[in-house]
PDB file of C-alpha atoms in Angstrom:
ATOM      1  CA  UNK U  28       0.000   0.000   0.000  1.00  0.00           C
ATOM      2  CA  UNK U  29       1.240   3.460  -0.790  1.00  0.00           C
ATOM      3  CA  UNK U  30       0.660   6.329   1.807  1.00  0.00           C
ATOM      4  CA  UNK U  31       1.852  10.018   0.546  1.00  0.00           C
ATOM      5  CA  UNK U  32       4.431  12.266   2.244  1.00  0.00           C
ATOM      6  CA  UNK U  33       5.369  15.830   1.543  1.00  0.00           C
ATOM      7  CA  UNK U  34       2.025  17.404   0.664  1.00  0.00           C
ATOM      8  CA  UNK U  35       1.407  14.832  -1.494  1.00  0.00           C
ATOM      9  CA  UNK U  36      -2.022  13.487  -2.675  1.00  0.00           C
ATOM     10  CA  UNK U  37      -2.226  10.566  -4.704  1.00  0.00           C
ATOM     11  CA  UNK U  38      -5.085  10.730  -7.701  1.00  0.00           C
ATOM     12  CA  UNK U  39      -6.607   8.594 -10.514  1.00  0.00           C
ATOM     13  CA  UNK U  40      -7.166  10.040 -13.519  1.00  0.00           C
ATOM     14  CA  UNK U  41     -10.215   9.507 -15.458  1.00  0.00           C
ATOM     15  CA  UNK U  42      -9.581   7.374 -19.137  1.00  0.00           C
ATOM     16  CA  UNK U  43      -9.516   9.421 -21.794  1.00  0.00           C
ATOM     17  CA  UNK U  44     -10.633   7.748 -25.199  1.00  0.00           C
ATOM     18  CA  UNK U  45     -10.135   8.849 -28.040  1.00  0.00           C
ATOM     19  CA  UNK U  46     -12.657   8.181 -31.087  1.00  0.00           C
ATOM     20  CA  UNK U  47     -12.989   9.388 -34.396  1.00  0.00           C
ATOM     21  CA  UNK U  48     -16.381   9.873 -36.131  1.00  0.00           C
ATOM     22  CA  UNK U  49     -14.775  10.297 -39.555  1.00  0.00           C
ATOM     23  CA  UNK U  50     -13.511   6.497 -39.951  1.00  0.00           C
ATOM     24  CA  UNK U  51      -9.964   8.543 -39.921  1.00  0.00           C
ATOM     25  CA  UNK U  52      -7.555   6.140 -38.522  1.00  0.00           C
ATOM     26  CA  UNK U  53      -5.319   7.937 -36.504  1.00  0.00           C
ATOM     27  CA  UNK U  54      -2.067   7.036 -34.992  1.00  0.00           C
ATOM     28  CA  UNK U  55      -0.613   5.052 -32.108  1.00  0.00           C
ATOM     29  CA  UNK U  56       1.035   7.717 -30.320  1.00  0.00           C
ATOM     30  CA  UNK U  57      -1.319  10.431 -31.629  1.00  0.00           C
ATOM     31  CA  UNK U  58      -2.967  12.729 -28.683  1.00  0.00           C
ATOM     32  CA  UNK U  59      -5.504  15.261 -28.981  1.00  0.00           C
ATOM     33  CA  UNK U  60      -4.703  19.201 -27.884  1.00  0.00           C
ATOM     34  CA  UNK U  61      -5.320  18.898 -23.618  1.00  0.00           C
ATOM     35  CA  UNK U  62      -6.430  21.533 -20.999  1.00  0.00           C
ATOM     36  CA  UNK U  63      -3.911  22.231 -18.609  1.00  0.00           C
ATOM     37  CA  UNK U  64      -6.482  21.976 -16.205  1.00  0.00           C
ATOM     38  CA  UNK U  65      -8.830  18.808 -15.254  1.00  0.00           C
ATOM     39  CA  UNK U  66     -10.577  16.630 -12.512  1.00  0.00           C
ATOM     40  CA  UNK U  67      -8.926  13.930 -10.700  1.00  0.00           C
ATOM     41  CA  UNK U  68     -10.191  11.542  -7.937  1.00  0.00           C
ATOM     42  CA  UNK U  69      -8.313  11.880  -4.516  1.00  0.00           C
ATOM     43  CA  UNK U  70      -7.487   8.488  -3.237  1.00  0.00           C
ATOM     44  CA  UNK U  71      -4.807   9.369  -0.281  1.00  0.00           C
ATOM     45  CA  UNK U  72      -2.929  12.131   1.098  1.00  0.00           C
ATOM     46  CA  UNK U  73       0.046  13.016   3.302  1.00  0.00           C
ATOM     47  CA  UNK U  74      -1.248  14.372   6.494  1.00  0.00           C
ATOM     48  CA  UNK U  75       1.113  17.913   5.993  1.00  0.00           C
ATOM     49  CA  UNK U  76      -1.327  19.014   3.340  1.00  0.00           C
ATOM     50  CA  UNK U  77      -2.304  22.163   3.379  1.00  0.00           C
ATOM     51  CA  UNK U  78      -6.548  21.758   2.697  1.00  0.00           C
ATOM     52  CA  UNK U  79      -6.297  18.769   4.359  1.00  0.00           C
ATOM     53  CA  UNK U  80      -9.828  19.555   6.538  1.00  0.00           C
ATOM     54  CA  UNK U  81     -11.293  19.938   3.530  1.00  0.00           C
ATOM     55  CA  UNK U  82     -10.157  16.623   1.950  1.00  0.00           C
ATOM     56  CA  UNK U  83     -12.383  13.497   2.273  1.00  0.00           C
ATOM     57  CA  UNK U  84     -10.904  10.087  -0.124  1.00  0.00           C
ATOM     58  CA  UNK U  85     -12.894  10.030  -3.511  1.00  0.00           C
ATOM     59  CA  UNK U  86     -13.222  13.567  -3.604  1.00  0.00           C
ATOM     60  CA  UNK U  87     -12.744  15.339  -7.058  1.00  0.00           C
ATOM     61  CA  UNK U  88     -10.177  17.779  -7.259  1.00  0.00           C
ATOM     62  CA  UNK U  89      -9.054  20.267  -9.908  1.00  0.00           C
ATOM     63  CA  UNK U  90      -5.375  19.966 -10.589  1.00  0.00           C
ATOM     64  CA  UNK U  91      -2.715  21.231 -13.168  1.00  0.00           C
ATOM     65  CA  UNK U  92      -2.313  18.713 -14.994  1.00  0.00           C
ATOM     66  CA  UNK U  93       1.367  18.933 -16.098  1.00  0.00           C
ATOM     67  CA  UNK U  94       2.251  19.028 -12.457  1.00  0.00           C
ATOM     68  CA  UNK U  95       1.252  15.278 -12.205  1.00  0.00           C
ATOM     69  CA  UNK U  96       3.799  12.622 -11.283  1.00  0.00           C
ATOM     70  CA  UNK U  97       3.348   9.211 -12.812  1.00  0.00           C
ATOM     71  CA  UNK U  98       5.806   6.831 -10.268  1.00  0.00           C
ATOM     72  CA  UNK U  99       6.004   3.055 -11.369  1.00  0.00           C
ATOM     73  CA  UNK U 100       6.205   0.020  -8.662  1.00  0.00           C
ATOM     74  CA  UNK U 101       6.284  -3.100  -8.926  1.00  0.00           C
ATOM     75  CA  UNK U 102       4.748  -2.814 -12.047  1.00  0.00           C
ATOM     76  CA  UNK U 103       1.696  -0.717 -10.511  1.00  0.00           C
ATOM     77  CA  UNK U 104       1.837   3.107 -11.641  1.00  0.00           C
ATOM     78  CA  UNK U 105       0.580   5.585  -9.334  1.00  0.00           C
ATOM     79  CA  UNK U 106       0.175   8.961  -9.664  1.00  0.00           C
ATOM     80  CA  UNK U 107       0.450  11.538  -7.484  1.00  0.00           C
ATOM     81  CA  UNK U 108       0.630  16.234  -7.530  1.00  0.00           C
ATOM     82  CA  UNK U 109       1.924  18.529  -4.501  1.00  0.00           C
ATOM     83  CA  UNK U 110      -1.201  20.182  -2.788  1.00  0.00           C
ATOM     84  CA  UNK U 111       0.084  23.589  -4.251  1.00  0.00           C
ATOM     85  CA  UNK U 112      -1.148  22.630  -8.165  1.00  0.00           C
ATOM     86  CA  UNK U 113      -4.539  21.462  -6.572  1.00  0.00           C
ATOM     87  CA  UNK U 114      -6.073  24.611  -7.633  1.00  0.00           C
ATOM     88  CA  UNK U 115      -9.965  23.488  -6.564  1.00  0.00           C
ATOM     89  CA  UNK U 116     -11.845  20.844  -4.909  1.00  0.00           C
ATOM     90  CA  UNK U 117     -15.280  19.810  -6.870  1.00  0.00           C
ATOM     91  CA  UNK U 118     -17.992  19.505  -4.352  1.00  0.00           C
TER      92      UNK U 118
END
C-alpha cells in the first residue's frame, strides 16, 4: 500500500478515449490538444497538506495537470501532484 508524504495526494485520472467519427484512422502515439487543467479523484494524502480539513478520499479535485507525477512500482503506476497545483476541490 502506498501512503503520501510531503504534501502529497495521490489521484486517478479519469480514461480518456479517443474516437474518431470520420472512420480517420489515426495514430498510435497520436494525442488530442489537452487543458492544462482537469478533474482527478483523490485516493490518499500526506497528512502535511495544506486543505487537508477539507479533503475526504474520492473527492474530485481540480489539478494542473502537467504538475502530475506518474511513479512506477512493482509494475503498478501511481500517480500523485503537490497540494500547491490542486487549484480546486469539486464539491
Amino acid at each position: 500500500m502506498f501512503k503520501p508524504v510531503n504534501r502529497y495526494i495521490q489521484i486517478n485520472l479519469p480514461e480518456v478515449v479517443v474516437q474518431t467519427t470520420s472512420g480517420i484512422v489515426l495514430p498510435e502515439d497520436f494525442k488530442p490538444a489537452e487543458e492544462r487543467y482537469g478533474t482527478a479523484e483523490v485516493v490518499s494524502y500526506a497528512a502535511d497538506v495544506r486543505f487537508k480539513d477539507q479533503l475526504l478520499n474520492n473527492a474530485q479535485v481540480i489539478v494542473d495537470k502537467s504538475m502530475i507525477e506518474e511513479i512506477t512500482i512493482n509494475n503498478s503506476k501511481i500517480n500523485v501532484v503537490l497540494d500547491n497545483y490542486v487549484v480546486g476541490i469539486v464539491k
